[in-house]
Coordinates of C-alpha atoms and ligand atoms in Angstrom, one line a residue:
M1 CA -14.1 1.4 31.4
K2 CA -12.8 -1.0 28.8
I3 CA -15.1 -2.3 25.6
E4 CA -13.8 -4.7 23.6
T5 CA -16.2 -5.7 19.9
I6 CA -16.2 -9.0 18.1
F7 CA -17.8 -8.8 15.3
S8 CA -19.0 -12.2 14.6
P9 CA -18.9 -15.1 17.4
T10 CA -17.8 -17.2 14.6
N11 CA -14.2 -17.7 16.9
V12 CA -15.9 -17.5 20.1
D13 CA -16.9 -19.8 22.0
E14 CA -18.3 -20.3 25.7
M15 CA -15.7 -20.8 27.7
A16 CA -14.3 -17.4 25.9
M17 CA -17.4 -16.1 27.2
R18 CA -17.2 -17.1 31.0
G19 CA -17.3 -14.5 33.8
K20 CA -17.6 -11.7 31.1
N21 CA -20.3 -8.9 31.2
V22 CA -20.8 -9.3 26.9
V23 CA -23.9 -6.8 25.6
I24 CA -25.4 -9.4 22.4
I25 CA -26.4 -8.0 19.5
D26 CA -28.3 -9.1 16.3
I27 CA -30.5 -6.0 14.4
L28 CA -31.7 -8.0 11.2
R29 CA -33.5 -9.9 13.8
A30 CA -32.9 -11.5 16.7
S31 CA -32.4 -9.7 19.4
T32 CA -34.9 -7.0 18.3
T33 CA -37.6 -10.4 18.0
I34 CA -36.1 -10.9 22.0
C35 CA -36.7 -7.3 22.5
T36 CA -40.3 -7.4 21.2
A37 CA -41.0 -10.4 23.0
L38 CA -40.1 -9.8 26.5
H39 CA -42.2 -6.5 26.0
S40 CA -45.4 -7.9 25.0
G41 CA -45.1 -10.2 28.4
A42 CA -43.5 -13.5 27.3
R43 CA -41.9 -14.4 30.2
E44 CA -39.3 -15.9 29.1
V45 CA -37.3 -17.1 26.0
I46 CA -35.0 -19.5 25.4
P47 CA -32.1 -19.7 23.0
T48 CA -31.3 -22.8 20.6
A49 CA -28.9 -23.2 17.7
D50 CA -30.4 -25.4 16.6
I51 CA -33.7 -26.9 15.9
E52 CA -33.8 -30.3 17.1
T53 CA -32.6 -28.7 20.5
A54 CA -35.4 -26.2 20.0
T55 CA -37.7 -29.1 19.2
K56 CA -36.9 -31.2 22.5
I57 CA -36.8 -28.1 25.3
Y58 CA -40.4 -27.4 23.9
S59 CA -41.2 -30.7 24.3
N60 CA -41.2 -30.7 27.5
L61 CA -42.7 -27.6 28.8
S62 CA -45.5 -27.0 29.7
A63 CA -48.2 -27.0 26.8
D64 CA -50.3 -24.4 27.7
S65 CA -47.7 -22.4 28.1
R66 CA -45.7 -22.9 25.2
L67 CA -44.6 -21.6 21.6
L68 CA -41.9 -22.3 19.3
G69 CA -40.5 -19.2 17.4
G70 CA -37.8 -18.4 14.7
E71 CA -36.5 -19.0 11.2
R72 CA -34.3 -20.5 9.1
Q73 CA -33.1 -17.8 6.2
G74 CA -35.4 -15.4 7.2
K75 CA -38.3 -17.8 7.6
M76 CA -40.8 -19.8 10.0
I77 CA -40.0 -22.8 10.8
E78 CA -42.5 -25.3 9.6
G79 CA -43.9 -26.5 12.5
F80 CA -43.3 -23.6 14.2
N81 CA -46.1 -21.5 16.5
L82 CA -44.2 -18.0 15.4
G83 CA -40.6 -16.8 12.8
N84 CA -38.7 -14.0 13.9
S85 CA -40.4 -10.5 12.6
P86 CA -40.6 -8.7 15.7
R87 CA -44.0 -8.1 14.4
E88 CA -45.3 -11.6 15.3
Y89 CA -44.2 -10.7 18.6
T90 CA -47.9 -9.7 19.9
P91 CA -49.2 -9.5 23.7
E92 CA -52.1 -11.6 22.6
K93 CA -49.6 -14.3 21.7
V94 CA -47.1 -14.2 23.7
R95 CA -48.0 -12.9 27.5
G96 CA -47.0 -15.7 29.9
K97 CA -45.5 -17.8 27.6
T98 CA -42.3 -19.1 27.6
I99 CA -40.6 -18.9 23.8
V100 CA -38.2 -21.6 22.6
F101 CA -36.0 -19.4 20.0
T102 CA -33.4 -20.5 17.4
T103 CA -32.0 -18.4 14.7
T104 CA -29.9 -18.3 11.7
N105 CA -27.3 -16.4 13.7
G106 CA -28.1 -14.1 17.2
A107 CA -29.7 -17.3 19.0
G108 CA -26.6 -19.3 18.3
A109 CA -25.0 -16.6 19.3
I110 CA -27.3 -15.7 22.4
Y111 CA -26.7 -18.9 23.2
K112 CA -22.7 -19.0 23.7
C113 CA -23.2 -16.4 26.2
R114 CA -25.0 -18.7 28.5
Y115 CA -21.5 -18.8 30.9
A116 CA -20.8 -14.9 30.7
S117 CA -21.1 -13.2 33.9
L118 CA -24.1 -11.0 32.6
G119 CA -25.4 -11.1 29.2
L120 CA -27.4 -8.1 27.8
I121 CA -30.1 -8.1 24.2
G122 CA -28.4 -4.9 22.5
S123 CA -30.4 -2.8 19.6
F124 CA -31.2 -0.1 18.4
V125 CA -34.7 -0.3 19.9
N126 CA -33.3 -0.8 23.6
M127 CA -30.0 1.6 22.9
S128 CA -30.6 4.3 25.3
A129 CA -32.2 1.4 28.4
V130 CA -28.4 -1.2 27.5
V131 CA -26.1 2.2 27.3
R132 CA -27.7 3.6 31.0
T133 CA -27.3 0.0 32.0
M134 CA -23.2 -0.2 31.2
V135 CA -22.7 3.4 32.2
D136 CA -24.8 2.3 36.0
L137 CA -23.3 -1.0 35.9
G138 CA -19.3 0.2 34.9
G139 CA -16.8 -2.8 34.5
N140 CA -15.4 -3.7 31.1
W141 CA -17.9 -4.8 28.5
T142 CA -17.2 -7.3 25.5
I143 CA -19.8 -6.2 23.3
L144 CA -20.4 -9.0 20.6
C145 CA -22.0 -9.0 16.9
S146 CA -23.5 -11.6 16.1
G147 CA -22.7 -10.9 11.5
R148 CA -24.6 -12.7 8.8
E149 CA -23.8 -16.5 8.8
G150 CA -20.2 -15.9 10.1
T151 CA -18.4 -13.4 8.8
F152 CA -19.1 -9.4 9.7
S153 CA -22.5 -7.5 9.0
L154 CA -22.9 -4.1 8.7
E155 CA -26.2 -3.8 10.8
D156 CA -25.3 -5.0 14.2
S157 CA -21.4 -3.2 13.6
A158 CA -23.1 0.5 13.0
C159 CA -25.3 -1.0 16.4
A160 CA -22.1 -1.7 18.5
G161 CA -20.8 1.7 17.2
M162 CA -23.2 3.8 18.4
I163 CA -23.0 2.0 21.5
I164 CA -19.8 3.3 22.6
Q165 CA -20.1 6.5 20.8
K166 CA -23.5 7.0 23.4
I167 CA -21.6 5.4 26.3
R168 CA -18.4 7.7 26.2
E169 CA -20.5 10.5 25.7
A170 CA -21.2 9.4 29.0
T171 CA -17.7 8.3 30.9
E172 CA -14.6 7.9 29.3
I173 CA -13.9 4.6 28.2
E174 CA -10.9 2.7 26.5
T175 CA -12.5 0.5 23.5
D176 CA -10.2 -2.0 20.9
D177 CA -9.2 -1.5 17.4
G178 CA -13.3 -3.0 16.5
G179 CA -15.0 -0.6 18.8
K180 CA -12.2 2.9 16.7
T181 CA -14.1 0.9 13.7
A182 CA -17.3 0.5 15.1
V183 CA -18.1 4.0 15.8
I184 CA -16.2 5.1 12.1
L185 CA -19.0 3.1 10.9
Y186 CA -21.3 4.8 12.7
R187 CA -21.0 7.8 12.2
S188 CA -20.3 7.6 8.7
F189 CA -24.4 6.2 8.2
R190 CA -25.9 10.7 7.5
G191 CA -29.5 8.4 7.6
G192 CA -29.5 7.1 10.9
P193 CA -30.1 3.1 11.9
L194 CA -32.7 2.8 8.9
S195 CA -29.9 3.9 5.7
V196 CA -27.4 1.1 7.6
L197 CA -30.1 -1.3 7.9
K198 CA -31.9 -0.5 4.3
Q199 CA -27.6 -1.1 2.9
S200 CA -26.8 -4.0 5.1
E201 CA -27.2 -7.5 3.1
H202 CA -29.7 -9.0 5.9
G203 CA -31.6 -6.0 5.8
K204 CA -31.8 -5.9 1.6
Y205 CA -32.8 -9.6 2.0
L206 CA -35.4 -9.2 4.4
I207 CA -36.8 -7.0 1.5
S208 CA -37.2 -9.5 -1.0
I209 CA -38.7 -11.8 0.9
G210 CA -41.3 -9.5 1.9
F211 CA -40.5 -7.8 5.1
S212 CA -39.3 -4.6 4.3
D213 CA -41.5 -3.6 7.1
D214 CA -39.0 -5.4 9.9
L215 CA -36.5 -2.8 9.0
Q216 CA -38.4 0.1 10.0
I217 CA -39.5 -1.7 13.5
C218 CA -35.5 -2.8 13.5
A219 CA -34.0 1.1 13.0
S220 CA -36.7 2.6 15.7
V221 CA -33.9 4.1 18.5
D222 CA -35.5 3.7 21.9
S223 CA -39.1 1.4 20.8
V224 CA -38.4 -1.2 23.2
P225 CA -36.9 0.2 26.6
V226 CA -36.5 -3.3 28.1
I227 CA -33.2 -5.1 29.0
P228 CA -33.0 -8.6 28.5
A229 CA -30.8 -10.2 29.9
V230 CA -28.8 -13.8 29.6
D231 CA -30.5 -15.4 33.0
G232 CA -29.8 -19.4 33.2
M233 CA -31.2 -21.3 29.8
G234 CA -33.6 -18.5 29.7
I235 CA -33.3 -14.7 28.4
K236 CA -35.6 -13.0 30.5
L237 CA -36.5 -9.2 31.7
R238 CA -32.9 -7.7 33.8
Q239 CA -33.8 -8.1 37.8
T240 CA -32.0 -5.1 38.6
G241 CA -30.3 -6.7 41.2
L242 CA -27.4 -8.4 38.7
A243 CA -23.9 -6.9 39.3
A244 CA -21.1 -6.0 36.6
N245 CA -17.8 -8.3 36.7
G246 CA -14.1 -7.2 37.0
Ligands
MLT301 C1 -30.3 -14.3 12.4 O1 -29.9 -15.0 13.7 O2 -29.9 -14.6 11.8 C2 -31.9 -13.1 12.5 O3 -32.1 -12.7 13.1 C3 -32.1 -13.9 11.0 C4 -33.7 -13.3 10.3 O4 -35.0 -14.3 11.1 O5 -33.9 -12.1 10.2

């Protein structure tokens, strides 16, 4: 198995991701929130890069089964039903709903993977489920970190390192320099995921705007054992019939 690691989606487009097996990571907080939403019974999450597209898609959905979720600067967007805190995505609010979802970095990165052969949402909360799926399916994989405003983010890169480290414990893999760097980074954090999140720029920002509880949730390894997969325009719980490419 070969794994390449990309630290930011800036230089990636739909065509570069076409036909690949991709794991997309946005620890703080889009991937964690998507896992939580689907685990809470949401039917589907539709990611969009911008607010206008989200609103347009939302207005075409049936009124009793739609929600608008997401953030800008970490805060709920005016007129939306939900922000981007995983704590908001409870079964009472999201069960059976289609959630149109736009966030600053994560949703756009996921949107760029809509022509991937397989696009899985990866995070600390579904770590073992993602690793197991990658090992079981085999083939070659790309780990795409959403990063922060076009650049590197500590938390996504450390999560990529943990995924690679865990796969390496299960099977033989080849990684690029990005993957090797991610593993070194992950291993250097003795305090585990929460210490990574607390030291990251975005983690510090979220604490400053009142979301410190979210860091604990986003750092809880294996607390939400689901496999969200890109399926057409949306993200749904993975159907086990999908095969990996390559
Ligand atoms: C993003 O996509 O940039 C994030 O999920 C931001 C956040 O709400 O923490």
